[in-house]
Amino acid sequence: MSEHSTYIPGNAVEKWLDDRLPVVRFAREHLMDFPTPKNLNYWWTFGAILVMCLGVQIVTGIILAMHYTPNVAMAFDSVEHIRRDVNGGRIIQATHAVGASMFFVALYIHMFRGLFYGSYKAPREILWILGVLIFLLTTATAFMGYILPWGQMSFWGATVISNIFSAIPLVGESIKQLVLGGFAVGNPTLNRFFSLHYLLPFIIAAVVALHIWALHVPGNNNPVGVEVKDTRDTVPFHPYYTMKDLFAMVVFMIPFAWFVFFAPDILGHPDNYIMANSQVTPAHIVPEWYLLPFYTILRAIDFNVLFIDSKLGGVIAMGGAMLCLLIVPWLDTSKVRSGTFRPMFKWFYGLFVLNFLGLAYLGAQEAAEPYTTLAKVCTAYYFIYFLVILPVLSRIETPKPLPTSISESVLGKAHA
Amino acid sequence: MSTQAEHTTTNRRDFLFVATGAVGAVGAAAVVWPLINQLNPDASTLALASIQYDVSPIAEGQSVTIMWRGLPVFVRHRTEREIEEARAVPLSDLKDPETDEARVKEGHAEWLIMIANCTHLGCIPTGQSGDFDGWFCPCHGSHYDSSGRIRRGPAPANLVVPPYEFVSDTLVQIG
Amino acid sequence: MKKHSFILAAAALVAGLAMAPAAQAAEAGMQPERQAWSFGGIFGTYDTNQLQRGFQVFREVCASCHGAHLIAFRNLMEPGGPEFSEAQVRALAAEYEVADITADGGVRPAVPADRWPSPFANDQEARDANGGSMPPDFSVLAKARGVKDPFPTWVFNYFTGYQEGGPDYIHALLTGYHAEVPETAPHGEDGTPFQLPEGKYYNDYFPGHAIGMAPPLADGVIDYADGENGVSVPETLDQYSTDVSAFMMWMAEPHLVSRKQTGFVVLIFLVVFAGLMWGTKRKLWAGIEH
């Protein structure tokens, strides 16, 4: 690791500092000189975009917390106060709300990139698991954040999701009360969700630091999936990837700004402009779009399996869907990382992406035919992909010949 | 790869790089400003920065305390005697020399309007008490006269007159 | 090839994103027609005169039952809104009384900084006075109502930034009353005719069609002042409904105009900056085979 850097302290002060706290050396090694494969495509820019998203959410969130009141009587009006009276409040609030959606767009792209290029395979299993952990933490944070405006969808979303806990046998009801701080969603719930919503992003930031640490041990995976052989395969992270990532960030900000300034409410739901009312349920409860695939899996289990009732079954299925992501490094044992060189895998992967989009679409539909059957089919494919297709493909598939090095693949492309 | 270092150094002064950097700096500044500006008083606070108050119900010799920008403000309808008393004091007797005329509006000498915080450490003085027929601050013993000027005690300055004007004979706009 | 697959996949993701709050089950209400709002689209701004007329409708008709507790009198003189003069707003505010524990008798005339007083003390009183139906507060109502567009219209909405479902619905509701249950009314599953409950009114657009609010507007119920150049606005149900819907949209989104103006500058900046960044990145990478 340390030999990546050519850092030599320039003067006595830098030398003095370097002997005591080598921050400059650390920054040079990890942010500037880090050798990065030179063939990374634009799918690899989403890591940096995600760091930006987390930063945007933390900064705007801290500002919103200065003006927000976490109390059931005042929360709704205080959000409107931010939109109406605070200087620039409408834009800061919209950036935070739209930012959650943009965060998940980047997060899903980042995950699907990893799934295609086999970025979870040895020696990057821990890197991948930390990433899944970040996904789970982000989901929890986003969910709690959605409760804070205290609209109808906030309230009923919290009610529906907290009932998931009650599915746990024996202790479910007690756990639910523990989480809510009462027998139903109320002021204690809002207060603790606000507290946790403020806390979790900093925990996410800490896990992101571990994620990058785990990345910098083996170094980046790359589109051909062949490990770096020598320095001809790499370029220093700065300025090559800093500039490329910055360019991608600016491009990413264009649709982001489009939503913030021209359609700030289109990703939300009109019902959340009605203050929470525990006596009236909205006609159609939908979670935010980024939770829909998992929501569909939760709803798809509408039948009892042996002694497991449908409610618990749904919760187990949703948990299992997340668990599949955690153990995928050991399900896909193919020696070839990149999907580019796996002719059969490519097709199943493409179907998996479409299937995931289908799960999202179905989550927004009412629970009626033909949607319920389709939901079961899509849920089944989700699990079959991880539990059957990936292990079997690892055995039967004949991969295309791999280039011997990154440099060779790059040259081959240039001459083709 | 050997040309790499060369590239970065020769291009660094390139117009394109400079332009990109400059535009980026402008963008960063444009993002930072609203993040700071949101700390400023919001529209609902600013709407109360200027208030109108009808003084007609206050009888001679009475005072009311009203709130303005989060601070208590004395509005006193002074008696003839208080006005004469205040105007008879020679400036040389004052710790913070200021004429009574300068502390009220012309033609409205009976109305004394002051922020009700002692200029020492911010307590609210008691009205019509102390040794000078004005205000007395119980916290640290400052005495103010009938024009709200400091006469004795630790306070360094006269009670502060906020910016105000008479919109009509009885309607005062403070702030 | 690499670039192609990137674009394709990006398009798929955008489509996936778009799908999410997909067209939901049609409630038993008709699809409102889209109106030509001055504030629609990326260049849309409020029409000051229309907002002033809408305010007149709100004040003379709606406000007797509906509150707007997030609106302060001062908002009526802010740029981008109805833009009444300060003197007009002061005079208007003084006509209303607001609770103030520091005032004699607990009430005082309102000032511009005060919020619009609600017509009822609480929800229960509001219900009791309106035959059990609660007149909803107007502050954000225009954004709390939406239109569920069929496929593929809702996909296009993400690219056109269509956000006017609320005012479309309100306009449709106000013009959608029938004096008697019409023949188009839905029948029960067993073919029984539509039963309008006592004290309810039939409306084409209200979910379930039976609405507690009597038709609030009709041709000629409000006198519009003639414009400066003598042009008079028609005093019709349709015009009143359009004006008050626009006013409600302004109440819900008072900073719409400045938001879009800022957005325009931001988008132009980002496109220019992205172009420069692209050039910089290309130049930097020119010597590297990748």
XYZ file of C-alpha atoms in Angstrom, chain B residues 5-133:
129
model
C 3.678 13.999 -16.383
C 4.524 16.205 -19.300
C 0.880 16.377 -20.264
C -0.353 17.548 -16.932
C 2.239 20.264 -16.598
C 1.903 21.676 -20.083
C -1.883 21.620 -19.958
C -2.224 23.127 -16.552
C -2.130 26.669 -17.844
C -4.400 25.753 -20.673
C -7.347 28.088 -21.198
C -9.819 25.213 -20.949
C -8.550 24.166 -17.535
C -8.626 27.710 -16.235
C -12.126 28.307 -17.580
C -13.408 25.068 -16.054
C -11.866 25.928 -12.717
C -13.309 29.431 -12.763
C -16.794 28.267 -13.655
C -16.563 25.601 -10.982
C -15.568 28.202 -8.393
C -18.521 30.396 -9.348
C -20.818 27.391 -9.035
C -19.429 26.478 -5.629
C -19.936 30.031 -4.374
C -23.483 30.049 -5.724
C -24.198 26.865 -3.782
C -22.612 28.065 -0.561
C -24.459 31.383 -0.379
C -28.019 30.028 0.105
C -26.672 27.563 2.663
C -25.467 30.517 4.728
C -28.318 32.875 3.913
C -30.846 30.437 5.357
C -29.437 31.360 8.782
C -30.710 34.924 8.364
C -34.085 35.874 9.869
C -36.874 34.269 7.860
C -39.839 36.013 6.267
C -42.149 35.486 9.240
C -39.582 37.069 11.570
C -38.907 39.965 9.215
C -42.640 40.617 8.940
C -42.597 41.519 12.625
C -39.458 43.660 12.383
C -41.653 46.708 12.000
C -44.810 47.070 14.090
C -47.525 49.698 14.341
C -48.956 50.590 17.715
C -51.906 52.792 18.569
C -50.931 54.865 21.631
C -54.301 56.599 22.095
C -55.547 54.310 24.918
C -52.561 55.156 27.152
C -53.583 57.877 29.597
C -51.186 60.534 30.819
C -48.904 59.146 33.492
C -49.269 55.569 32.311
C -46.902 53.235 30.494
C -47.257 49.998 28.607
C -44.644 47.461 27.655
C -44.944 46.057 24.156
C -42.790 43.546 22.299
C -40.705 44.506 19.290
C -38.154 42.240 17.626
C -38.258 40.024 20.668
C -37.419 42.868 23.044
C -39.711 44.632 25.521
C -40.301 48.292 24.696
C -41.597 50.937 27.134
C -44.171 53.328 25.750
C -44.687 56.059 28.360
C -47.195 58.884 28.246
C -45.265 61.436 30.295
C -46.805 64.098 32.500
C -45.965 67.785 32.062
C -43.965 67.647 35.262
C -41.799 64.774 34.018
C -41.074 66.593 30.777
C -40.123 69.811 32.589
C -37.973 67.872 35.016
C -36.135 66.139 32.214
C -35.561 69.349 30.298
C -34.307 71.256 33.340
C -31.307 68.968 33.845
C -28.047 70.545 32.635
C -26.123 68.300 30.224
C -23.085 68.536 32.494
C -24.920 66.482 35.122
C -25.302 63.569 32.731
C -23.083 60.535 32.438
C -24.195 60.029 28.815
C -25.048 63.581 27.726
C -28.146 63.769 25.547
C -30.971 66.324 25.534
C -34.525 65.230 26.213
C -35.539 66.766 22.859
C -33.222 64.366 21.091
C -34.923 61.392 22.734
C -38.479 62.165 21.674
C -40.149 63.267 18.457
C -40.882 66.921 17.902
C -44.479 67.707 18.756
C -44.815 64.426 20.617
C -42.725 65.238 23.689
C -45.218 63.430 25.938
C -44.355 60.104 24.349
C -41.171 58.421 25.473
C -40.430 55.150 23.675
C -37.401 53.093 24.739
C -36.120 49.570 24.660
C -36.750 48.283 28.151
C -33.402 46.630 28.774
C -30.951 48.227 31.180
C -27.801 49.172 29.282
C -25.730 47.557 32.012
C -26.526 43.858 31.748
C -29.968 43.752 30.218
C -32.420 43.507 33.145
C -35.760 45.299 32.865
C -35.821 48.402 35.106
C -38.869 49.184 37.250
C -40.855 52.219 36.195
C -41.470 55.362 38.214
C -38.957 54.520 40.881
C -35.391 55.319 41.771
C -34.017 58.688 42.812
C -34.690 60.559 39.568
C -38.418 60.009 39.013
